[in-house]
Amino acid sequence: MSKKIGLFCLAFTTVSLLSSCTPDSNNQTAPQLLPQGGKETLPISDDTHPKTLSEIQLQPILDIGKRAVTWLNLVNQNRNIQSRLNLADRTTKNPVPPEKPKVNSVKLLLQKLDERLKIMPDAMKPYLVGQGTLVEIPPVNDDAFIKSIREMNGLYQSAIRLLGQIEWFDYYAEQDVRDIRGYYFFTKEPAAVTELETFSALTDDKKIKYSEWLVGICHNSKISKADCKSELDLAIAQNQASGFYNKYVDQAKIVYDNFFKVKKMRTDLIWSTDGLTLTQDFILPTLTKITTWLQTNVEEEWKATGFQLLIKFVPQNSVSPFLVFEKGITPHVSGATWNSITMDPDYSLEDYDTQWTIRHEFGHVLGFPDCYLEFYDQDKAEMIYYTIEPDNLMCAWGGKLQPSHVDELKRVYQ
């Protein structure tokens, strides 16, 4: 399989975005990256390729996860909107702040599986762990049932995501230069910047903490952490910790800001003459149900005071975005102009989990990057993940459209 670079140029550095840039000078190949992170993987259910060791190890999670989603759909098939059980609702949020990043690895996922199975109701195990015929009426009450289904679905999604990243660990290891936690923490504690002027008088705890942040903002300039640490040690010895900060903070801010900047990807949208409405073409889905679902969710989310995005359905063409479904994948947007949205058909369109996902993915169609980071920690052999703004539609699950999104659309497309 050929491997093609799919990155923004370094002037618009952001992981998990597609563009037509050429590889870096080090010739490091990269995956076909997607706005949700990871490469565009083969469906997990695909039996045409040999299974890797990681796939074999994670197979129990994949099997249980798929059965959990299938079972939930069966339970909901005759329920009304009031009684259906959902993976999420409009009150659900799942921020992963920089202070508490999520860590992922095969070992950790298997440990979590063991923990989940220990607390799973015994009455559910024959259906999820075993191969018992799924039943429409759960063997436990609704609260216990949906709690276990959500937990297993979370593991399932994490496993799918990790399997899409393993082949590209070398690439993800390089993405730690985009780790903006040092800059982020300094902005959260502005007094720390002033305290750098008297670094030698600080407590040992503060010296350690601020040193980590300073190495981080230096690393944002693509200088190795080892070299950053050596330079910082010298600066501290010369009472120049504040100067070290001033030297690197501007580039760190650029890296941070790029998580929120739109890349102009669309040529098939039109602003109204009054500047209040933005109309985006979209290839008409085959099924009316999907057409209504797509339009309702996108137009409901992408609106604000003095702004409304509208979808105009158009016939098949080579420019406009379109929607496809593929089993066993993480929802994502791909294509040279981010025009292909891929969703998993196993997840109900009625579940807000799916509805929120299409609202988020449509942001990528418009050129918005994800404002979260995933990178590989080589020392610990773990993927690290965190979100930047917990209430931002493009950062964290459950986030909403922000005024900055409208401002960016106007800046780039008007």
CSV table of C-alpha atoms in Angstrom, one decimal:
chain,number,residue,atom,x,y,z
A,1,MET,CA,0.0,0.0,0.0
A,2,SER,CA,1.5,3.3,-1.0
A,3,LYS,CA,1.7,6.0,1.7
A,4,LYS,CA,1.0,9.6,0.8
A,5,ILE,CA,1.6,12.7,2.9
A,6,GLY,CA,-1.7,14.5,3.9
A,7,LEU,CA,-0.7,17.5,6.0
A,8,PHE,CA,-1.0,21.2,6.1
A,9,CYS,CA,2.3,23.0,5.4
A,10,LEU,CA,4.1,24.0,8.6
A,11,ALA,CA,2.7,27.5,8.3
A,12,PHE,CA,-0.6,25.9,9.2
A,13,THR,CA,0.6,23.1,11.3
A,14,THR,CA,-2.2,20.8,12.6
A,15,VAL,CA,-2.4,17.1,13.1
A,16,SER,CA,-5.2,15.1,11.4
A,17,LEU,CA,-5.8,17.4,8.5
A,18,LEU,CA,-5.7,16.7,4.8
A,19,SER,CA,-3.9,19.0,2.3
A,20,SER,CA,-1.6,18.7,-0.7
A,21,CYS,CA,1.6,19.6,1.0
A,22,THR,CA,4.8,17.8,0.2
A,23,PRO,CA,6.6,15.8,2.9
A,24,ASP,CA,9.0,17.4,5.3
A,25,SER,CA,12.7,17.5,4.5
A,26,ASN,CA,13.3,14.5,6.6
A,27,ASN,CA,11.1,12.5,4.2
A,28,GLN,CA,9.1,11.1,7.1
A,29,THR,CA,6.0,9.6,5.5
A,30,ALA,CA,2.7,10.2,7.2
A,31,PRO,CA,-0.7,8.6,7.1
A,32,GLN,CA,-3.6,9.8,5.2
A,33,LEU,CA,-4.7,11.9,8.1
A,34,LEU,CA,-8.2,12.7,9.0
A,35,PRO,CA,-9.8,15.5,11.0
A,36,GLN,CA,-10.6,13.1,13.9
A,37,GLY,CA,-7.0,11.8,14.1
A,38,GLY,CA,-5.6,8.6,12.8
A,39,LYS,CA,-5.5,7.3,9.2
A,40,GLU,CA,-8.4,6.2,7.1
A,41,THR,CA,-8.4,2.6,8.2
A,42,LEU,CA,-9.8,-0.5,6.7
A,43,PRO,CA,-13.1,-1.5,8.4
A,44,ILE,CA,-12.3,-3.6,11.4
A,45,SER,CA,-14.7,-6.3,10.1
A,46,ASP,CA,-12.6,-6.6,6.9
A,47,ASP,CA,-11.2,-10.2,6.7
A,48,THR,CA,-9.2,-9.6,3.5
A,49,HIS,CA,-6.0,-8.6,5.2
A,50,PRO,CA,-4.0,-10.6,7.8
A,51,LYS,CA,-4.7,-9.5,11.4
A,52,THR,CA,-1.9,-7.7,13.3
A,53,LEU,CA,-0.9,-8.8,16.8
A,54,SER,CA,-2.7,-5.7,18.1
A,55,GLU,CA,-5.9,-6.6,16.2
A,56,ILE,CA,-5.8,-10.1,17.7
A,57,GLN,CA,-5.2,-8.7,21.2
A,58,LEU,CA,-8.1,-6.2,20.9
A,59,GLN,CA,-10.5,-8.6,19.1
A,60,PRO,CA,-12.5,-9.3,22.3
A,61,ILE,CA,-13.1,-5.5,22.7
A,62,LEU,CA,-14.1,-5.3,19.0
A,63,ASP,CA,-16.5,-8.3,19.2
A,64,ILE,CA,-18.1,-7.1,22.4
A,65,GLY,CA,-18.4,-3.5,21.2
A,66,LYS,CA,-20.1,-4.5,17.9
A,67,ARG,CA,-22.5,-6.7,19.8
A,68,ALA,CA,-23.2,-3.9,22.3
A,69,VAL,CA,-24.2,-1.5,19.5
A,70,THR,CA,-26.3,-4.2,17.7
A,71,TRP,CA,-28.1,-5.0,21.0
A,72,LEU,CA,-28.8,-1.3,21.7
A,73,ASN,CA,-30.4,-1.0,18.2
A,74,LEU,CA,-32.5,-4.0,18.9
A,75,VAL,CA,-33.7,-2.8,22.2
A,76,ASN,CA,-34.7,0.6,20.7
A,77,GLN,CA,-36.4,-0.7,17.6
A,78,ASN,CA,-39.9,-0.4,19.0
A,79,ARG,CA,-39.4,2.3,21.5
A,80,ASN,CA,-40.6,5.9,21.1
A,81,ILE,CA,-38.4,8.9,21.4
A,82,GLN,CA,-39.2,9.3,25.1
A,83,SER,CA,-38.3,5.7,26.1
A,84,ARG,CA,-35.4,4.9,23.7
A,85,LEU,CA,-32.0,4.5,25.3
A,86,ASN,CA,-29.2,6.6,23.9
A,87,LEU,CA,-25.4,6.6,24.0
A,88,ALA,CA,-25.5,10.3,24.6
A,89,ASP,CA,-27.9,13.2,24.9
A,90,ARG,CA,-27.7,17.0,24.6
A,91,THR,CA,-26.4,17.3,28.2
A,92,THR,CA,-23.5,14.9,27.6
A,93,LYS,CA,-20.0,16.3,27.5
A,94,ASN,CA,-16.7,14.6,27.4
A,95,PRO,CA,-13.9,17.1,27.7
A,96,VAL,CA,-10.4,15.8,28.2
A,97,PRO,CA,-8.6,18.9,29.5
A,98,PRO,CA,-4.8,19.4,29.1
A,99,GLU,CA,-4.6,19.0,32.9
A,100,LYS,CA,-5.9,15.4,32.6
A,101,PRO,CA,-5.0,14.0,29.2
A,102,LYS,CA,-6.3,10.6,28.1
A,103,VAL,CA,-3.8,7.8,27.6
A,104,ASN,CA,-4.4,4.9,25.2
A,105,SER,CA,-2.5,1.7,24.5
A,106,VAL,CA,-3.3,-2.0,23.9
A,107,LYS,CA,-2.3,-2.8,27.4
A,108,LEU,CA,-4.4,-0.1,29.0
A,109,LEU,CA,-7.5,-1.0,26.9
A,110,LEU,CA,-7.2,-4.7,27.9
A,111,GLN,CA,-7.0,-3.6,31.5
A,112,LYS,CA,-10.1,-1.5,31.1
A,113,LEU,CA,-11.9,-4.4,29.5
A,114,ASP,CA,-11.1,-6.5,32.5
A,115,GLU,CA,-12.4,-3.8,34.9
A,116,ARG,CA,-15.6,-3.3,32.9
A,117,LEU,CA,-16.3,-7.0,32.8
A,118,LYS,CA,-16.0,-7.3,36.5
A,119,ILE,CA,-18.7,-4.7,37.1
A,120,MET,CA,-20.9,-5.6,34.2
A,121,PRO,CA,-24.2,-7.2,35.4
A,122,ASP,CA,-23.9,-11.0,35.2
A,123,ALA,CA,-27.2,-11.2,33.3
A,124,MET,CA,-25.7,-9.2,30.4
A,125,LYS,CA,-22.5,-11.3,30.0
A,126,PRO,CA,-24.1,-14.2,28.0
A,127,TYR,CA,-25.2,-11.7,25.4
A,128,LEU,CA,-22.1,-9.5,25.2
A,129,VAL,CA,-19.2,-11.8,26.2
A,130,GLY,CA,-20.9,-14.9,24.9
A,131,GLN,CA,-22.9,-15.5,21.8
A,132,GLY,CA,-26.4,-15.7,23.3
A,133,THR,CA,-29.2,-14.6,21.0
A,134,LEU,CA,-29.8,-10.9,21.6
A,135,VAL,CA,-33.2,-10.1,23.2
A,136,GLU,CA,-35.3,-6.9,22.8
A,137,ILE,CA,-36.1,-6.7,26.5
A,138,PRO,CA,-32.9,-6.3,28.5
A,139,PRO,CA,-32.3,-8.7,31.3
A,140,VAL,CA,-31.6,-5.8,33.7
A,141,ASN,CA,-33.2,-2.4,34.2
A,142,ASP,CA,-32.7,0.3,31.6
A,143,ASP,CA,-30.2,2.3,33.7
A,144,ALA,CA,-27.9,-0.7,34.3
A,145,PHE,CA,-28.2,-1.8,30.7
A,146,ILE,CA,-27.3,1.6,29.0
A,147,LYS,CA,-24.5,2.2,31.5
A,148,SER,CA,-22.8,-1.1,30.4
A,149,ILE,CA,-23.5,-0.5,26.8
A,150,ARG,CA,-22.0,3.0,26.9
A,151,GLU,CA,-18.9,1.7,28.7
A,152,MET,CA,-18.3,-1.0,26.2
A,153,ASN,CA,-19.0,1.3,23.3
A,154,GLY,CA,-16.4,3.7,24.7
A,155,LEU,CA,-13.8,0.9,24.7
A,156,TYR,CA,-14.8,-0.2,21.2
A,157,GLN,CA,-14.3,3.3,19.8
A,158,SER,CA,-11.0,3.7,21.6
A,159,ALA,CA,-9.8,0.3,20.1
A,160,ILE,CA,-10.9,1.3,16.6
A,161,ARG,CA,-9.1,4.6,16.9
A,162,LEU,CA,-5.9,3.0,18.3
A,163,LEU,CA,-5.8,0.4,15.5
A,164,GLY,CA,-5.9,3.2,13.0
A,165,GLN,CA,-2.9,4.8,14.6
A,166,ILE,CA,-0.5,2.0,15.4
A,167,GLU,CA,1.0,1.8,11.9
A,168,TRP,CA,1.9,5.5,12.2
A,169,PHE,CA,3.4,5.7,15.6
A,170,ASP,CA,6.6,7.2,14.2
A,171,TYR,CA,4.6,10.0,12.7
A,172,TYR,CA,2.6,10.6,15.8
A,173,ALA,CA,5.8,10.6,17.9
A,174,GLU,CA,6.8,13.7,15.9
A,175,GLN,CA,3.5,15.5,16.7
A,176,ASP,CA,4.5,16.2,20.3
A,177,VAL,CA,6.0,19.4,18.9
A,178,ARG,CA,2.4,20.5,18.8
A,179,ASP,CA,1.9,19.8,22.5
A,180,ILE,CA,0.7,23.3,23.6
A,181,ARG,CA,0.4,22.5,27.3
A,182,GLY,CA,3.3,24.7,28.3
A,183,TYR,CA,1.8,27.7,26.6
A,184,TYR,CA,-1.7,26.8,27.8
A,185,PHE,CA,-0.6,26.5,31.4
A,186,PHE,CA,1.2,29.9,31.3
A,187,THR,CA,-1.9,31.5,29.9
A,188,LYS,CA,-3.9,30.0,32.8
A,189,GLU,CA,-1.4,31.2,35.4
A,190,PRO,CA,-0.3,34.6,34.1
A,191,ALA,CA,1.5,35.3,37.5
A,192,ALA,CA,3.9,32.5,36.6
A,193,VAL,CA,5.3,34.6,33.8
A,194,THR,CA,6.2,37.4,36.2
A,195,GLU,CA,7.7,34.8,38.7
A,196,LEU,CA,10.1,33.7,36.0
A,197,GLU,CA,12.0,36.9,36.7
A,198,THR,CA,12.9,35.6,40.1
A,199,PHE,CA,13.3,32.0,39.2
A,200,SER,CA,16.0,31.2,41.7
A,201,ALA,CA,13.8,32.3,44.6
A,202,LEU,CA,10.9,30.0,43.7
A,203,THR,CA,10.0,26.8,45.6
A,204,ASP,CA,11.4,23.6,44.2
A,205,ASP,CA,7.9,22.5,43.1
A,206,LYS,CA,7.4,25.7,41.1
A,207,LYS,CA,10.9,25.4,39.5
A,208,ILE,CA,10.1,21.9,38.3
A,209,LYS,CA,6.6,22.9,37.0
A,210,TYR,CA,7.7,26.0,35.2
A,211,SER,CA,10.7,24.3,33.7
A,212,GLU,CA,8.5,21.7,32.2
A,213,TRP,CA,6.3,24.4,30.7
A,214,LEU,CA,9.3,26.3,29.4
A,215,VAL,CA,10.8,23.2,27.7
A,216,GLY,CA,7.3,22.7,26.2
A,217,ILE,CA,7.2,26.1,24.5
A,218,CYS,CA,10.7,25.7,23.3
A,219,HIS,CA,9.8,22.3,21.8
A,220,ASN,CA,7.0,24.1,19.9
A,221,SER,CA,9.8,25.6,17.8
A,222,LYS,CA,10.8,22.1,16.7
A,223,ILE,CA,13.8,22.0,18.9
A,224,SER,CA,14.4,18.7,20.6
A,225,LYS,CA,13.4,18.5,24.3
A,226,ALA,CA,17.0,17.6,25.2
A,227,ASP,CA,18.4,20.7,23.5
A,228,CYS,CA,15.6,22.8,25.0
A,229,LYS,CA,16.4,21.5,28.5
A,230,SER,CA,20.1,22.2,28.0
A,231,GLU,CA,19.4,25.8,26.8
A,232,LEU,CA,17.0,26.3,29.7
A,233,ASP,CA,19.5,25.1,32.3
A,234,LEU,CA,22.0,27.6,30.9
A,235,ALA,CA,19.4,30.4,31.0
A,236,ILE,CA,18.4,29.6,34.6
A,237,ALA,CA,22.1,29.6,35.6
A,238,GLN,CA,22.4,33.1,34.1
A,239,ASN,CA,19.1,34.2,35.7
A,240,GLN,CA,17.5,34.4,32.2
A,241,ALA,CA,14.4,32.2,32.6
A,242,SER,CA,12.2,35.1,31.7
A,243,GLY,CA,14.3,35.8,28.6
A,244,PHE,CA,14.0,32.1,27.6
A,245,TYR,CA,10.2,32.4,27.9
A,246,ASN,CA,10.2,35.6,25.7
A,247,LYS,CA,12.3,33.9,23.1
A,248,TYR,CA,9.9,31.0,22.5
A,249,VAL,CA,6.4,32.2,23.5
A,250,ASP,CA,5.5,33.8,20.2
A,251,GLN,CA,6.0,30.6,18.2
A,252,ALA,CA,4.2,28.6,20.9
A,253,LYS,CA,1.2,31.0,20.5
A,254,ILE,CA,1.2,30.4,16.7
A,255,VAL,CA,1.1,26.6,17.3
A,256,TYR,CA,-1.8,27.2,19.7
A,257,ASP,CA,-3.7,29.5,17.4
A,258,ASN,CA,-3.5,27.2,14.4
A,259,PHE,CA,-5.8,24.7,16.2
A,260,PHE,CA,-8.6,27.2,15.6
A,261,LYS,CA,-7.9,28.6,12.1
A,262,VAL,CA,-9.9,27.6,9.1
A,263,LYS,CA,-8.2,26.4,6.0
A,264,LYS,CA,-10.0,27.5,2.9
A,265,MET,CA,-11.3,24.3,1.4
A,266,ARG,CA,-14.6,25.2,-0.2
A,267,THR,CA,-15.4,26.8,-3.5
A,268,ASP,CA,-19.0,25.7,-3.5
A,269,LEU,CA,-20.5,27.9,-0.8
A,270,ILE,CA,-22.2,31.3,-1.2
A,271,TRP,CA,-22.7,34.2,1.2
A,272,SER,CA,-26.0,36.1,1.0
A,273,THR,CA,-25.7,39.8,0.0
A,274,ASP,CA,-26.5,40.8,3.5
A,275,GLY,CA,-23.8,38.5,4.9
A,276,LEU,CA,-26.2,36.7,7.2
A,277,THR,CA,-26.6,33.4,5.4
A,278,LEU,CA,-24.0,31.0,4.1
A,279,THR,CA,-25.2,28.3,1.7
A,280,GLN,CA,-23.2,25.2,1.2
A,281,ASP,CA,-23.8,22.7,-1.6
A,282,PHE,CA,-24.1,19.0,-0.6
A,283,ILE,CA,-24.7,16.0,-2.8
A,284,LEU,CA,-28.2,14.7,-2.3
A,285,PRO,CA,-28.2,11.5,-0.3
A,286,THR,CA,-30.0,8.5,-1.7
A,287,LEU,CA,-32.4,8.1,1.2
A,288,THR,CA,-34.8,10.9,2.3
A,289,LYS,CA,-34.4,9.9,5.9
A,290,ILE,CA,-30.7,10.7,5.7
A,291,THR,CA,-31.3,13.9,3.8
A,292,THR,CA,-33.6,15.2,6.5
A,293,TRP,CA,-31.3,14.0,9.3
A,294,LEU,CA,-28.3,15.7,7.8
A,295,GLN,CA,-29.9,19.0,7.0
A,296,THR,CA,-31.7,19.2,10.4
A,297,ASN,CA,-28.6,18.6,12.5
A,298,VAL,CA,-26.2,20.8,10.5
A,299,GLU,CA,-28.5,23.7,10.1
A,300,GLU,CA,-29.6,23.5,13.8
A,301,GLU,CA,-26.0,23.6,15.0
A,302,TRP,CA,-24.4,26.0,12.5
A,303,LYS,CA,-26.4,29.1,13.4
A,304,ALA,CA,-25.9,32.0,15.7
A,305,THR,CA,-27.2,35.6,16.1
A,306,GLY,CA,-26.9,37.1,12.7
A,307,PHE,CA,-25.7,33.9,11.1
A,308,GLN,CA,-27.3,30.8,9.5
A,309,LEU,CA,-25.7,28.1,7.5
A,310,LEU,CA,-28.0,26.4,4.9
A,311,ILE,CA,-27.5,23.2,3.0
A,312,LYS,CA,-28.5,23.2,-0.7
A,313,PHE,CA,-28.7,19.6,-2.0
A,314,VAL,CA,-27.3,19.2,-5.5
A,315,PRO,CA,-26.8,16.3,-8.0
A,316,GLN,CA,-23.6,14.2,-8.1
A,317,ASN,CA,-20.5,16.3,-9.0
A,318,SER,CA,-16.8,16.3,-8.3
A,319,VAL,CA,-16.7,19.3,-6.0
A,320,SER,CA,-19.4,19.2,-3.4
A,321,PRO,CA,-19.2,17.2,-0.1
A,322,PHE,CA,-21.1,14.0,0.3
A,323,LEU,CA,-21.9,11.4,2.9
A,324,VAL,CA,-21.0,7.7,2.9
A,325,PHE,CA,-21.4,4.9,5.4
A,326,GLU,CA,-18.8,2.2,6.3
A,327,LYS,CA,-18.9,-0.3,9.1
A,328,GLY,CA,-16.3,-0.5,11.8
A,329,ILE,CA,-14.6,2.9,11.3
A,330,THR,CA,-14.2,6.1,13.3
A,331,PRO,CA,-16.3,8.9,11.7
A,332,HIS,CA,-14.1,11.1,9.7
A,333,VAL,CA,-13.7,13.6,6.8
A,334,SER,CA,-11.3,12.8,4.0
A,335,GLY,CA,-10.5,13.8,0.4
A,336,ALA,CA,-8.2,16.5,-1.0
A,337,THR,CA,-10.8,19.2,-0.3
A,338,TRP,CA,-12.3,17.4,2.8
A,339,ASN,CA,-15.5,16.6,0.9
A,340,SER,CA,-16.1,13.0,2.0
A,341,ILE,CA,-17.8,12.4,5.3
A,342,THR,CA,-17.7,8.8,6.4
A,343,MET,CA,-20.0,7.5,9.2
A,344,ASP,CA,-20.7,4.1,10.7
A,345,PRO,CA,-24.1,2.7,9.8
A,346,ASP,CA,-24.3,0.6,12.9
A,347,TYR,CA,-25.1,3.7,15.0
A,348,SER,CA,-28.7,4.9,15.0
A,349,LEU,CA,-29.4,8.3,13.4
A,350,GLU,CA,-31.8,8.9,16.3
A,351,ASP,CA,-29.0,8.9,18.9
A,352,TYR,CA,-27.6,12.3,19.8
A,353,ASP,CA,-24.1,10.7,19.8
A,354,THR,CA,-24.5,10.3,16.0
A,355,GLN,CA,-26.3,13.6,15.6
A,356,TRP,CA,-23.5,15.5,17.4
A,357,THR,CA,-20.9,13.7,15.3
A,358,ILE,CA,-22.3,14.9,12.0
A,359,ARG,CA,-22.4,18.5,13.4
A,360,HIS,CA,-18.7,18.2,14.3
A,361,GLU,CA,-17.6,16.5,11.0
A,362,PHE,CA,-19.4,19.2,9.0
A,363,GLY,CA,-17.0,21.7,10.5
A,364,HIS,CA,-14.2,19.9,8.8
A,365,VAL,CA,-16.0,20.2,5.5
A,366,LEU,CA,-15.9,23.9,6.0
A,367,GLY,CA,-12.2,23.8,6.8
A,368,PHE,CA,-12.0,23.8,10.6
A,369,PRO,CA,-9.3,21.7,12.2
A,370,ASP,CA,-9.8,19.7,15.4
A,371,CYS,CA,-8.8,21.7,18.4
A,372,TYR,CA,-7.4,18.7,20.3
A,373,LEU,CA,-4.1,16.9,20.0
A,374,GLU,CA,-3.0,13.3,19.8
A,375,PHE,CA,0.6,12.3,19.9
A,376,TYR,CA,2.6,9.2,20.7
A,377,ASP,CA,4.8,9.1,23.8
A,378,GLN,CA,7.7,6.8,22.8
A,379,ASP,CA,9.1,6.5,26.3
A,380,LYS,CA,5.8,5.2,27.7
A,381,ALA,CA,4.6,3.5,24.4
A,382,GLU,CA,1.2,5.3,24.8
A,383,MET,CA,-1.0,7.6,22.7
A,384,ILE,CA,-1.7,10.9,24.5
A,385,TYR,CA,-4.9,12.8,23.8
A,386,TYR,CA,-6.4,16.1,25.2
A,387,THR,CA,-8.8,18.8,24.1
A,388,ILE,CA,-8.2,22.5,24.4
A,389,GLU,CA,-11.6,24.2,24.8
A,390,PRO,CA,-14.2,22.0,26.5
A,391,ASP,CA,-17.2,23.8,25.0
A,392,ASN,CA,-16.0,24.1,21.5
A,393,LEU,CA,-17.7,22.1,18.8
A,394,MET,CA,-14.4,21.2,17.1
A,395,CYS,CA,-12.6,20.4,20.3
A,396,ALA,CA,-14.6,18.2,22.6
A,397,TRP,CA,-17.6,15.9,22.4
A,398,GLY,CA,-20.7,17.8,23.3
A,399,GLY,CA,-19.2,21.1,22.4
A,400,LYS,CA,-21.2,23.8,20.6
A,401,LEU,CA,-20.8,26.4,17.9
A,402,GLN,CA,-18.8,29.4,19.2
A,403,PRO,CA,-18.8,33.0,17.9
A,404,SER,CA,-15.2,32.4,16.9
A,405,HIS,CA,-16.4,29.8,14.3
A,406,VAL,CA,-18.6,32.4,12.6
A,407,ASP,CA,-15.8,34.9,12.7
A,408,GLU,CA,-13.4,32.5,11.1
A,409,LEU,CA,-15.9,31.6,8.3
A,410,LYS,CA,-16.3,35.3,7.5
A,411,ARG,CA,-12.5,35.9,7.6
A,412,VAL,CA,-11.8,33.1,5.2
A,413,TYR,CA,-14.8,33.0,2.9
A,414,GLN,CA,-16.4,36.5,2.7
